[in-house]
């Protein structure tokens, strides 16, 4: 009887020790994942910040290098897009003609 009781307490102690070890491993794993996630978010934030800064610098260079002549209106974005589309259509037509010739 005493052997059975002792085996019960040994098994119970072993189960508790194993439970604590599993808890520690899971806790450490979650902490590591949390740190990794935070690092990745910081890297992403820095990259986005760098991209925005570059875009702002390029925009500033363009706006400073092309001052408006007195009486000149700023470029209309829709007009520019329409002109680019028309140019693409002309190029497609020329390419089609070239392919038909060959």
JSON list of C-alpha atoms in Angstrom, two decimals, residues 19-86:
[
{"chain": "A", "resi": 19, "resn": "UNK", "atom": "CA", "xyz": [3.67, 20.88, -16.74]},
{"chain": "A", "resi": 20, "resn": "UNK", "atom": "CA", "xyz": [5.97, 23.66, -15.45]},
{"chain": "A", "resi": 21, "resn": "UNK", "atom": "CA", "xyz": [8.58, 22.90, -18.12]},
{"chain": "A", "resi": 22, "resn": "UNK", "atom": "CA", "xyz": [5.97, 22.93, -20.88]},
{"chain": "A", "resi": 23, "resn": "UNK", "atom": "CA", "xyz": [4.62, 26.21, -19.50]},
{"chain": "A", "resi": 24, "resn": "UNK", "atom": "CA", "xyz": [8.11, 27.72, -19.51]},
{"chain": "A", "resi": 25, "resn": "UNK", "atom": "CA", "xyz": [8.79, 26.58, -23.08]},
{"chain": "A", "resi": 26, "resn": "UNK", "atom": "CA", "xyz": [5.45, 27.90, -24.31]},
{"chain": "A", "resi": 27, "resn": "UNK", "atom": "CA", "xyz": [6.00, 31.19, -22.49]},
{"chain": "A", "resi": 28, "resn": "UNK", "atom": "CA", "xyz": [9.48, 31.62, -23.93]},
{"chain": "A", "resi": 29, "resn": "UNK", "atom": "CA", "xyz": [8.25, 30.74, -27.41]},
{"chain": "A", "resi": 30, "resn": "UNK", "atom": "CA", "xyz": [5.44, 33.28, -27.21]},
{"chain": "A", "resi": 31, "resn": "UNK", "atom": "CA", "xyz": [7.83, 35.92, -25.88]},
{"chain": "A", "resi": 32, "resn": "UNK", "atom": "CA", "xyz": [10.26, 35.23, -28.73]},
{"chain": "A", "resi": 33, "resn": "UNK", "atom": "CA", "xyz": [7.46, 35.45, -31.29]},
{"chain": "A", "resi": 34, "resn": "UNK", "atom": "CA", "xyz": [6.31, 38.71, -29.74]},
{"chain": "A", "resi": 35, "resn": "UNK", "atom": "CA", "xyz": [9.80, 40.19, -29.95]},
{"chain": "A", "resi": 36, "resn": "UNK", "atom": "CA", "xyz": [10.19, 39.01, -33.55]},
{"chain": "A", "resi": 37, "resn": "UNK", "atom": "CA", "xyz": [6.81, 40.51, -34.47]},
{"chain": "A", "resi": 38, "resn": "UNK", "atom": "CA", "xyz": [7.74, 43.82, -32.85]},
{"chain": "A", "resi": 39, "resn": "UNK", "atom": "CA", "xyz": [11.07, 43.86, -34.72]},
{"chain": "A", "resi": 40, "resn": "UNK", "atom": "CA", "xyz": [9.36, 43.15, -38.05]},
{"chain": "A", "resi": 41, "resn": "UNK", "atom": "CA", "xyz": [6.83, 45.90, -37.44]},
{"chain": "A", "resi": 42, "resn": "UNK", "atom": "CA", "xyz": [9.64, 48.33, -36.64]},
{"chain": "A", "resi": 43, "resn": "UNK", "atom": "CA", "xyz": [11.56, 47.37, -39.79]},
{"chain": "A", "resi": 44, "resn": "UNK", "atom": "CA", "xyz": [8.39, 47.83, -41.84]},
{"chain": "A", "resi": 45, "resn": "UNK", "atom": "CA", "xyz": [7.72, 51.20, -40.20]},
{"chain": "A", "resi": 46, "resn": "UNK", "atom": "CA", "xyz": [11.27, 52.35, -40.97]},
{"chain": "A", "resi": 47, "resn": "UNK", "atom": "CA", "xyz": [11.02, 51.23, -44.59]},
{"chain": "A", "resi": 48, "resn": "UNK", "atom": "CA", "xyz": [7.72, 53.05, -45.04]},
{"chain": "A", "resi": 49, "resn": "UNK", "atom": "CA", "xyz": [9.20, 56.16, -43.45]},
{"chain": "A", "resi": 50, "resn": "UNK", "atom": "CA", "xyz": [12.21, 55.98, -45.79]},
{"chain": "A", "resi": 51, "resn": "UNK", "atom": "CA", "xyz": [9.95, 55.59, -48.84]},
{"chain": "A", "resi": 52, "resn": "UNK", "atom": "CA", "xyz": [7.84, 58.57, -47.79]},
{"chain": "A", "resi": 53, "resn": "UNK", "atom": "CA", "xyz": [10.94, 60.68, -47.22]},
{"chain": "A", "resi": 54, "resn": "UNK", "atom": "CA", "xyz": [12.33, 59.78, -50.65]},
{"chain": "A", "resi": 55, "resn": "UNK", "atom": "CA", "xyz": [9.02, 60.59, -52.29]},
{"chain": "A", "resi": 56, "resn": "UNK", "atom": "CA", "xyz": [8.88, 63.94, -50.50]},
{"chain": "A", "resi": 57, "resn": "UNK", "atom": "CA", "xyz": [12.44, 64.76, -51.58]},
{"chain": "A", "resi": 58, "resn": "UNK", "atom": "CA", "xyz": [11.72, 63.89, -55.20]},
{"chain": "A", "resi": 59, "resn": "UNK", "atom": "CA", "xyz": [8.51, 65.88, -55.13]},
{"chain": "A", "resi": 60, "resn": "UNK", "atom": "CA", "xyz": [10.35, 68.85, -53.66]},
{"chain": "A", "resi": 61, "resn": "UNK", "atom": "CA", "xyz": [13.11, 68.61, -56.29]},
{"chain": "A", "resi": 62, "resn": "UNK", "atom": "CA", "xyz": [10.58, 68.51, -59.12]},
{"chain": "A", "resi": 63, "resn": "UNK", "atom": "CA", "xyz": [8.49, 71.37, -57.80]},
{"chain": "A", "resi": 64, "resn": "UNK", "atom": "CA", "xyz": [11.60, 73.49, -57.21]},
{"chain": "A", "resi": 65, "resn": "UNK", "atom": "CA", "xyz": [13.19, 72.70, -60.58]},
{"chain": "A", "resi": 66, "resn": "UNK", "atom": "CA", "xyz": [10.10, 73.63, -62.63]},
{"chain": "A", "resi": 67, "resn": "UNK", "atom": "CA", "xyz": [8.88, 76.98, -61.40]},
{"chain": "A", "resi": 68, "resn": "UNK", "atom": "CA", "xyz": [5.74, 78.25, -63.07]},
{"chain": "A", "resi": 69, "resn": "UNK", "atom": "CA", "xyz": [6.15, 80.99, -65.62]},
{"chain": "A", "resi": 70, "resn": "UNK", "atom": "CA", "xyz": [4.00, 84.00, -64.93]},
{"chain": "A", "resi": 71, "resn": "UNK", "atom": "CA", "xyz": [0.50, 83.22, -66.13]},
{"chain": "A", "resi": 72, "resn": "UNK", "atom": "CA", "xyz": [1.24, 79.50, -66.61]},
{"chain": "A", "resi": 73, "resn": "UNK", "atom": "CA", "xyz": [-1.24, 77.12, -65.01]},
{"chain": "A", "resi": 74, "resn": "UNK", "atom": "CA", "xyz": [-0.11, 74.02, -63.12]},
{"chain": "A", "resi": 75, "resn": "UNK", "atom": "CA", "xyz": [-0.24, 70.78, -65.09]},
{"chain": "A", "resi": 76, "resn": "UNK", "atom": "CA", "xyz": [-3.64, 69.16, -65.08]},
{"chain": "A", "resi": 77, "resn": "UNK", "atom": "CA", "xyz": [-3.22, 65.55, -64.04]},
{"chain": "A", "resi": 78, "resn": "UNK", "atom": "CA", "xyz": [-6.18, 64.29, -66.08]},
{"chain": "A", "resi": 79, "resn": "UNK", "atom": "CA", "xyz": [-4.86, 66.04, -69.19]},
{"chain": "A", "resi": 80, "resn": "UNK", "atom": "CA", "xyz": [-1.47, 64.42, -68.68]},
{"chain": "A", "resi": 81, "resn": "UNK", "atom": "CA", "xyz": [-3.08, 60.99, -68.27]},
{"chain": "A", "resi": 82, "resn": "UNK", "atom": "CA", "xyz": [-5.19, 61.50, -71.39]},
{"chain": "A", "resi": 83, "resn": "UNK", "atom": "CA", "xyz": [-2.12, 62.55, -73.39]},
{"chain": "A", "resi": 84, "resn": "UNK", "atom": "CA", "xyz": [-0.21, 59.49, -72.21]},
{"chain": "A", "resi": 85, "resn": "UNK", "atom": "CA", "xyz": [-3.12, 57.22, -73.18]},
{"chain": "A", "resi": 86, "resn": "UNK", "atom": "CA", "xyz": [-3.29, 58.81, -76.64]}
]
